[in-house]
Short mmCIF file of C-alpha atoms in Angstrom, two decimals:
data_model
loop_
_atom_site.label_atom_id
_atom_site.label_comp_id
_atom_site.label_asym_id
_atom_site.label_seq_id
_atom_site.Cartn_x
_atom_site.Cartn_y
_atom_site.Cartn_z
CA LEU A 789 42.85 -63.10 -19.89
CA LYS A 790 44.71 -59.80 -19.90
CA LYS A 791 48.07 -61.71 -20.58
CA MET A 792 47.09 -63.58 -22.96
CA ILE A 793 45.21 -60.74 -24.97
CA LYS A 794 48.13 -58.21 -24.54
CA LYS A 795 50.23 -60.46 -25.83
CA LEU A 796 48.43 -61.53 -29.57
CA LYS A 797 46.85 -57.22 -28.85
CA GLY A 798 49.31 -56.60 -32.11
CA ASN A 799 48.54 -58.66 -34.45
CA TYR A 800 45.10 -59.77 -33.54
CA LYS A 801 42.13 -58.03 -32.98
CA PHE A 802 39.63 -59.11 -30.09
CA GLY A 803 35.62 -57.73 -29.40
CA LEU A 804 33.26 -59.63 -27.04
CA ASN A 805 29.79 -60.20 -28.64
CA LYS A 806 26.64 -59.98 -26.32
CA ASP A 807 23.86 -60.78 -28.17
CA GLU A 808 22.18 -63.27 -29.94
CA ILE A 809 25.15 -65.61 -33.00
CA THR A 810 23.69 -65.70 -35.92
CA ARG A 811 25.57 -66.65 -38.93
CA GLU A 812 26.07 -63.05 -40.24
CA LYS A 813 28.33 -62.55 -36.86
CA MET A 814 29.82 -65.43 -36.63
CA GLN A 815 31.25 -64.60 -40.21
CA MET A 816 32.25 -61.66 -39.66
CA ALA A 817 34.51 -62.84 -36.82
CA GLY A 818 38.27 -65.00 -37.56
CA LEU A 819 38.34 -67.12 -35.35
CA MET A 820 34.28 -67.59 -32.51
CA PHE A 821 36.39 -67.98 -29.29
CA PHE A 822 34.03 -69.55 -26.09
CA GLY A 823 35.61 -69.05 -23.05
CA ALA A 824 33.74 -71.81 -19.91
CA PRO A 825 29.92 -69.66 -20.93
CA ARG A 826 28.03 -69.80 -18.34
CA GLY A 827 24.30 -69.95 -19.21
CA LEU A 828 22.03 -71.60 -22.29
CA PHE A 829 22.12 -71.93 -25.83
CA SER A 830 19.30 -71.73 -28.08
CA LYS A 831 17.95 -74.50 -30.90
CA SER A 832 19.08 -71.30 -33.06
CA GLU A 833 22.33 -71.49 -31.67
CA PHE A 834 22.98 -73.93 -32.22
CA ASP A 835 22.36 -74.68 -35.62
CA ALA A 836 24.67 -71.50 -36.27
CA MET A 837 27.35 -72.91 -34.57
CA LYS A 838 27.46 -76.20 -36.92
CA GLY A 839 26.52 -74.59 -39.93
CA HIS A 840 29.68 -72.02 -39.51
CA ILE A 841 31.50 -74.53 -39.11
CA GLU A 842 30.34 -77.24 -41.96
CA ALA A 843 30.74 -74.21 -44.04
CA GLY A 844 34.63 -73.74 -43.20
CA GLY A 845 34.77 -71.88 -40.42
CA LYS A 846 36.01 -71.43 -36.64
CA ILE A 847 36.10 -71.98 -33.21
CA LEU A 848 37.45 -72.91 -30.10
CA VAL A 849 35.92 -73.92 -26.74
CA LEU A 850 37.54 -73.57 -23.55
CA MET A 851 36.15 -75.11 -19.86
CA SER A 852 36.03 -75.40 -16.84
CA GLU A 853 36.00 -78.27 -14.05
CA GLY A 854 32.71 -80.33 -12.83
CA GLY A 855 32.03 -79.17 -17.32
CA GLU A 856 28.11 -78.93 -18.48
CA ASN A 857 26.55 -78.50 -14.84
CA LYS A 858 28.97 -76.33 -12.82
CA LEU A 859 28.99 -73.85 -15.98
CA GLY A 860 25.23 -74.20 -16.47
CA THR A 861 25.56 -74.49 -19.89
CA ASN A 862 24.80 -76.66 -22.55
CA LEU A 863 28.05 -76.47 -25.29
CA ASN A 864 27.53 -80.92 -25.18
CA TYR A 865 24.40 -79.87 -27.31
CA LEU A 866 26.68 -78.52 -30.44
CA LEU A 867 30.34 -80.79 -29.28
CA GLU A 868 28.13 -84.54 -29.69
CA GLN A 869 27.86 -83.50 -33.69
CA PHE A 870 31.55 -83.89 -33.89
CA GLY A 871 32.71 -86.60 -32.10
CA ILE A 872 33.66 -84.49 -28.49
CA SER A 873 31.79 -84.06 -25.81
CA VAL A 874 33.28 -82.75 -21.58
CA ASN A 875 32.76 -84.95 -18.65
CA ASN A 876 31.64 -83.92 -15.27
CA ASP A 877 34.09 -84.57 -13.95
CA CYS A 878 38.16 -82.72 -12.95
CA VAL A 879 41.65 -83.48 -13.36
CA VAL A 880 43.37 -83.86 -9.35
CA ARG A 881 47.10 -85.50 -9.63
CA THR A 882 47.34 -88.07 -7.15
CA SER A 883 51.10 -87.00 -5.72
CA PHE A 884 52.94 -83.18 -4.89
CA TYR A 885 55.28 -82.43 -7.18
CA LYS A 886 55.87 -78.12 -7.67
CA TYR A 887 51.87 -76.06 -7.69
CA PHE A 888 50.02 -77.11 -3.86
CA HIS A 889 46.83 -77.80 -4.79
CA PRO A 890 46.06 -80.79 -6.25
CA LYS A 891 44.11 -79.68 -9.89
CA GLU A 892 47.44 -77.60 -10.32
CA ALA A 893 47.97 -81.25 -12.49
CA LEU A 894 51.75 -80.94 -14.41
CA ILE A 895 51.71 -82.76 -17.45
CA SER A 896 55.27 -83.57 -18.71
CA ASN A 897 54.57 -86.21 -20.62
CA GLY A 898 51.36 -86.06 -23.00
CA ILE A 899 52.00 -85.01 -25.97
CA LEU A 900 50.32 -87.38 -28.49
CA SER A 901 51.26 -85.48 -31.49
CA GLN A 902 54.78 -84.08 -31.71
CA GLU A 903 53.88 -81.77 -34.98
CA VAL A 904 52.52 -79.80 -31.89
CA VAL A 905 55.86 -79.91 -30.18
CA ARG A 906 57.83 -78.02 -33.33
CA VAL A 907 54.14 -75.65 -33.63
CA GLY A 908 54.81 -74.81 -30.50
CA ASN A 909 58.79 -74.45 -30.50
CA SER A 910 58.65 -72.45 -34.27
CA GLN A 911 60.59 -75.41 -34.96
CA PRO A 912 61.01 -75.86 -39.32
CA LYS A 913 59.71 -78.32 -41.15
CA GLU A 914 61.73 -81.81 -41.38
CA GLU A 915 61.41 -83.92 -43.73
CA LYS A 916 60.25 -87.18 -43.86
CA LYS A 917 62.98 -89.56 -44.19
CA LYS A 918 62.80 -92.00 -46.65
CA LYS A 919 62.73 -95.45 -45.97
CA PRO A 920 65.64 -97.14 -48.13
CA ASP A 921 64.20 -99.63 -51.48
CA SER A 922 65.54 -102.99 -49.86
CA ALA A 923 63.57 -105.41 -47.79
CA PHE A 924 66.10 -106.52 -46.09
CA LEU A 925 67.67 -102.36 -45.29
CA SER A 926 63.96 -101.32 -44.14
CA ASN A 927 64.81 -103.70 -41.20
CA PHE A 928 67.59 -102.44 -39.91
CA VAL A 929 66.95 -99.23 -40.74
CA GLY A 930 64.80 -96.86 -37.93
CA VAL A 931 64.70 -100.25 -34.84
CA ARG A 932 67.38 -97.44 -33.31
CA ASP A 933 64.58 -94.92 -33.50
CA GLU A 934 61.58 -96.57 -32.83
CA ASP A 935 63.09 -99.25 -30.20
CA GLY A 936 65.35 -95.55 -27.89
CA LEU A 937 62.95 -92.44 -29.35
CA LYS A 938 59.89 -94.33 -27.74
CA GLU A 939 59.52 -93.27 -23.92
CA ASP A 940 60.25 -89.72 -25.39
CA GLU A 941 57.34 -89.59 -28.42
CA ASN A 942 54.11 -88.16 -25.92
CA GLY A 943 57.00 -85.86 -24.12
CA GLY A 944 58.18 -82.06 -26.33
CA LEU A 945 56.03 -79.68 -24.12
CA THR A 946 55.26 -79.04 -19.65
CA TYR A 947 52.42 -77.93 -19.34
CA VAL A 948 49.75 -77.03 -16.43
CA TYR A 949 46.82 -78.44 -16.73
CA SER A 950 45.04 -76.26 -13.51
CA PHE A 951 40.91 -77.09 -12.87
CA GLY A 952 40.23 -78.71 -15.83
CA SER A 953 37.84 -81.35 -16.90
CA THR A 954 39.08 -84.10 -19.03
CA LEU A 955 36.87 -85.25 -22.87
CA ASN A 956 35.46 -87.94 -24.32
CA ASP A 957 36.16 -88.80 -27.86
CA ARG A 958 34.90 -92.67 -28.16
CA ALA A 959 31.97 -90.82 -30.72
CA LEU A 960 34.71 -89.00 -32.79
CA PRO A 961 36.19 -90.74 -36.83
CA SER A 962 39.28 -92.21 -36.79
CA ASP A 963 41.09 -89.96 -39.20
CA SER A 964 40.65 -86.50 -35.96
CA TRP A 965 43.53 -85.63 -34.43
CA ALA A 966 44.05 -86.20 -30.39
CA VAL A 967 46.87 -83.70 -29.76
CA VAL A 968 46.83 -83.83 -25.94
CA GLN A 969 46.47 -86.98 -23.15
CA SER A 970 45.69 -86.94 -20.22
CA ALA A 971 48.28 -88.43 -17.37
CA ILE A 972 46.36 -87.79 -14.31
CA PRO A 973 43.94 -89.61 -14.57
CA PRO A 974 44.72 -91.67 -16.72
CA THR A 975 41.95 -91.60 -17.96
CA ASP A 976 40.72 -89.78 -20.99
CA GLN A 977 42.38 -87.24 -22.66
CA LEU A 978 42.76 -83.27 -22.53
CA ALA A 979 42.55 -81.92 -25.63
CA LEU A 980 41.61 -82.65 -28.74
CA LEU A 981 41.58 -80.89 -32.10
CA LEU A 982 39.39 -81.77 -34.80
CA PHE A 983 39.36 -81.40 -38.52
CA ILE A 984 36.53 -82.96 -40.45
CA LEU A 985 37.36 -84.39 -43.89
CA LYS A 986 34.58 -83.46 -45.51
CA VAL A 987 34.25 -79.75 -44.51
CA LYS A 988 36.51 -76.56 -44.45
CA GLY A 989 36.06 -75.55 -40.67
CA LYS A 990 38.27 -76.86 -37.56
CA LEU A 991 36.89 -77.22 -34.59
CA ALA A 992 39.07 -77.27 -31.04
CA VAL A 993 38.54 -78.51 -27.14
CA ILE A 994 40.49 -78.26 -24.25
CA GLY A 995 38.77 -78.79 -21.09
CA SER A 996 40.29 -75.56 -19.20
CA LEU A 997 40.36 -72.48 -19.43
CA GLU A 998 42.03 -71.24 -16.50
CA MET A 999 45.73 -72.67 -17.88
CA PHE A 1000 45.52 -69.60 -20.20
CA THR A 1001 44.60 -66.83 -17.20
CA ASP A 1002 47.62 -64.83 -16.14
CA GLU A 1003 47.72 -67.03 -12.94
CA TYR A 1004 48.83 -70.25 -15.54
CA PHE A 1005 49.28 -68.32 -19.34
CA ASP A 1006 53.72 -67.81 -18.38
CA LYS A 1007 53.92 -70.74 -16.70
CA GLU A 1008 55.39 -73.93 -17.46
CA GLU A 1009 54.43 -74.09 -21.25
CA ASN A 1010 51.11 -73.45 -21.39
CA SER A 1011 51.05 -69.61 -23.08
CA LYS A 1012 53.17 -72.28 -26.50
CA LEU A 1013 49.61 -74.07 -26.92
CA MET A 1014 48.08 -71.69 -27.77
CA ASP A 1015 50.76 -69.67 -29.67
CA PHE A 1016 50.39 -73.13 -31.54
CA LEU A 1017 45.73 -73.20 -31.33
CA LEU A 1018 46.49 -69.75 -33.21
CA LYS A 1019 48.71 -71.82 -35.81
CA PHE A 1020 46.07 -74.83 -36.37
CA PHE A 1021 43.02 -71.92 -37.73
CA PHE A 1022 44.85 -69.01 -39.33
CA GLU A 1023 47.70 -70.85 -41.03
CA PRO A 1024 47.28 -74.27 -41.96
CA THR A 1025 50.99 -73.96 -43.68
CA GLU A 1026 52.67 -73.61 -41.24
CA VAL A 1027 50.49 -76.89 -39.45
CA GLU A 1028 50.65 -80.29 -41.20
CA MET A 1029 48.58 -82.62 -38.83
CA GLU A 1030 48.15 -86.28 -39.04
CA ALA A 1031 45.79 -88.57 -37.66
CA THR A 1032 46.60 -90.34 -34.64
CA LYS A 1033 43.70 -91.37 -32.49
CA GLU A 1034 44.13 -94.69 -34.75
CA ASN A 1035 47.33 -95.37 -32.74
CA SER A 1036 46.05 -93.57 -28.94
CA GLU A 1037 45.91 -95.84 -26.10
CA PHE A 1038 43.00 -95.03 -23.10
CA PRO A 1039 43.02 -96.75 -20.25
CA GLU A 1040 39.86 -96.53 -18.76
CA TYR A 1041 38.15 -94.14 -16.74
CA HIS A 1042 39.57 -93.85 -12.87
CA TYR A 1043 36.83 -92.42 -10.46
CA VAL A 1044 39.09 -90.22 -6.93
CA PRO A 1045 36.98 -89.93 -3.84
CA ASP A 1046 36.91 -86.33 -2.28
CA VAL A 1047 40.03 -86.33 -0.30
CA ALA A 1048 39.05 -83.25 1.12
CA GLU A 1049 36.06 -84.68 2.40
CA MET A 1050 37.39 -87.16 3.42
CA ALA A 1051 40.46 -85.69 5.46
CA GLU A 1052 37.13 -83.68 7.11
CA LYS A 1053 36.24 -87.01 9.39
CA LEU A 1054 38.16 -88.30 11.80
CA LYS A 1055 39.20 -92.06 12.07
CA SER A 1056 40.63 -94.73 14.65
CA CYS A 1057 43.46 -95.55 14.50
CA LEU A 1058 44.71 -99.50 15.75
CA GLN A 1059 45.78 -100.90 18.09
CA GLU A 1060 47.96 -104.07 17.74
CA SER A 1061 47.34 -106.64 20.91
CA GLU A 1062 48.00 -110.40 21.34
CA GLU A 1063 47.53 -113.33 19.93
CA LEU A 1064 43.62 -115.21 20.75
CA PRO A 1065 43.56 -118.01 22.41
CA ARG A 1066 42.29 -121.04 20.84
CA ASP A 1067 39.57 -121.39 23.35
CA PHE A 1068 37.59 -118.09 22.60
CA THR A 1069 35.10 -118.83 25.35
CA VAL A 1070 38.30 -118.21 27.60
CA LEU A 1071 38.05 -114.71 26.27
CA PHE A 1072 34.60 -113.69 28.04
CA ASP A 1073 34.17 -112.76 31.13
CA SER A 1074 30.97 -114.16 33.08
CA GLY A 1075 31.67 -112.74 37.05
CA LEU A 1076 31.34 -108.93 35.80
CA TYR A 1077 27.58 -108.28 36.58
CA LYS A 1078 26.98 -111.50 38.23
CA TYR A 1079 24.24 -110.69 40.95
CA ASP A 1080 24.66 -113.67 44.27
CA THR A 1081 25.87 -113.21 47.87
CA ASN A 1082 29.24 -114.86 47.84
CA LEU A 1083 30.72 -111.66 49.24
CA ILE A 1084 28.30 -111.37 52.45
CA PRO A 1085 31.05 -113.78 54.64
CA GLU A 1086 33.44 -110.79 54.38
CA ALA A 1087 31.05 -108.18 54.71
CA ILE A 1088 30.57 -109.97 58.19
CA ASP A 1089 34.90 -109.36 59.56
CA LEU A 1090 33.90 -106.20 59.02
CA TYR A 1091 32.19 -105.90 62.42
CA GLY A 1092 35.38 -107.06 64.27
CA GLN A 1093 37.13 -105.10 61.93
CA VAL A 1094 36.46 -101.70 63.01
CA ASN A 1095 35.06 -102.94 66.75
CA LEU A 1096 31.19 -102.53 66.26
CA LYS A 1097 28.44 -105.32 66.90
CA HIS A 1098 26.46 -107.94 65.07
CA GLU A 1099 23.39 -106.78 66.14
CA PRO A 1100 21.18 -105.75 63.80
CA LEU A 1101 20.48 -101.65 62.74
CA THR A 1102 18.33 -99.03 65.35
CA LEU A 1103 16.91 -96.15 64.28
CA ILE A 1104 18.83 -93.29 65.93
CA PRO A 1105 17.36 -90.39 67.36
CA PRO A 1106 18.31 -87.01 66.20
#
C-alpha cells in the first residue's frame, strides 16, 4: 500500500498497531483500518471494536479472496453483528477483457449510489429537482430521466476488482447503504457501506484489499473509491448518502467451476459416424472370436500350392 500511503501522507498520519486492540488505543485513531488480517481476534477485542463503532468510531475492513478460510481470521464475528459477512469465495470474470488474470475483474457499471460517483469525481453538490405541484404535469416531467437514463444509473466509475471475495448483506437493515454492486459473478455485492442510524459510528467493508495495492491503485479509477471512503469517514458534510438496499435487486448466487483444474484434465473428442440401422443386431460381429473347423479345407489345399505331400508329420532327426 505504499502508493496509497504516499498519496495520503500529506493529509493523514499512519500508524501500525501490533499490540492487543483496546478501546483506549482505538480512540487515539480517527480511523481503524483492517487490511486482510491473518490472525484471530479475541472476544475482548471484538467487544472493543463493537463498542468503538457504537460510540462513534470509524472502522474500514478490506478482505481478500477466499474470505476467512484462506486468511485464517475470524473477523466475520464482528461483521455479522452489523448484518454483513464475507463469503469464502472469489470474484472471477467469464470472458477476457483488458486484464489477463480471470480474478482481475474490470467492472464499469457497478455503482448503486450516485453519491459515490459525485464524491469520487470531486463534483459539486446538485440541488434536487422539485416535483411540480400539479398532478397532471407530474405525469410528464421526469419521464425521460427515468427511461432514457435508467441504463446508466449504475455507472460513473470504472474499477478493477482484483482477487476479492463477495459479501453477504441479507441481514442488513433496509436503511443501510449498498454502494457497489458485483457484476462478475452477478450475485452478491462487492462493497458495502453501513451506517447505524441509532449510533454515531461508521463501518465500511470491501471484499478486496488488492485493488488498493501498488499494482492496482492507479489502475482505472480505484483511487477515486479510496477518496470517497476517506470523505465518507472524515467529511460527513460532503457526503449525503441515501439508502439503496431496498431498491437493489441481486440475482441468485451462481457457482463457477474450477477452470484451471478442468483445463489440466484430458478430454476425448467426439467424431461423427454413419447413421445407425433400425435393426441394431446387424452391428454385432459374431464371427470375430468364433472357434470351428471352417478353415481346415483351405489349409489342406495349401499342400498342393507349395508342392508338399499330404502325410502325417514326422520327427526330423537332428
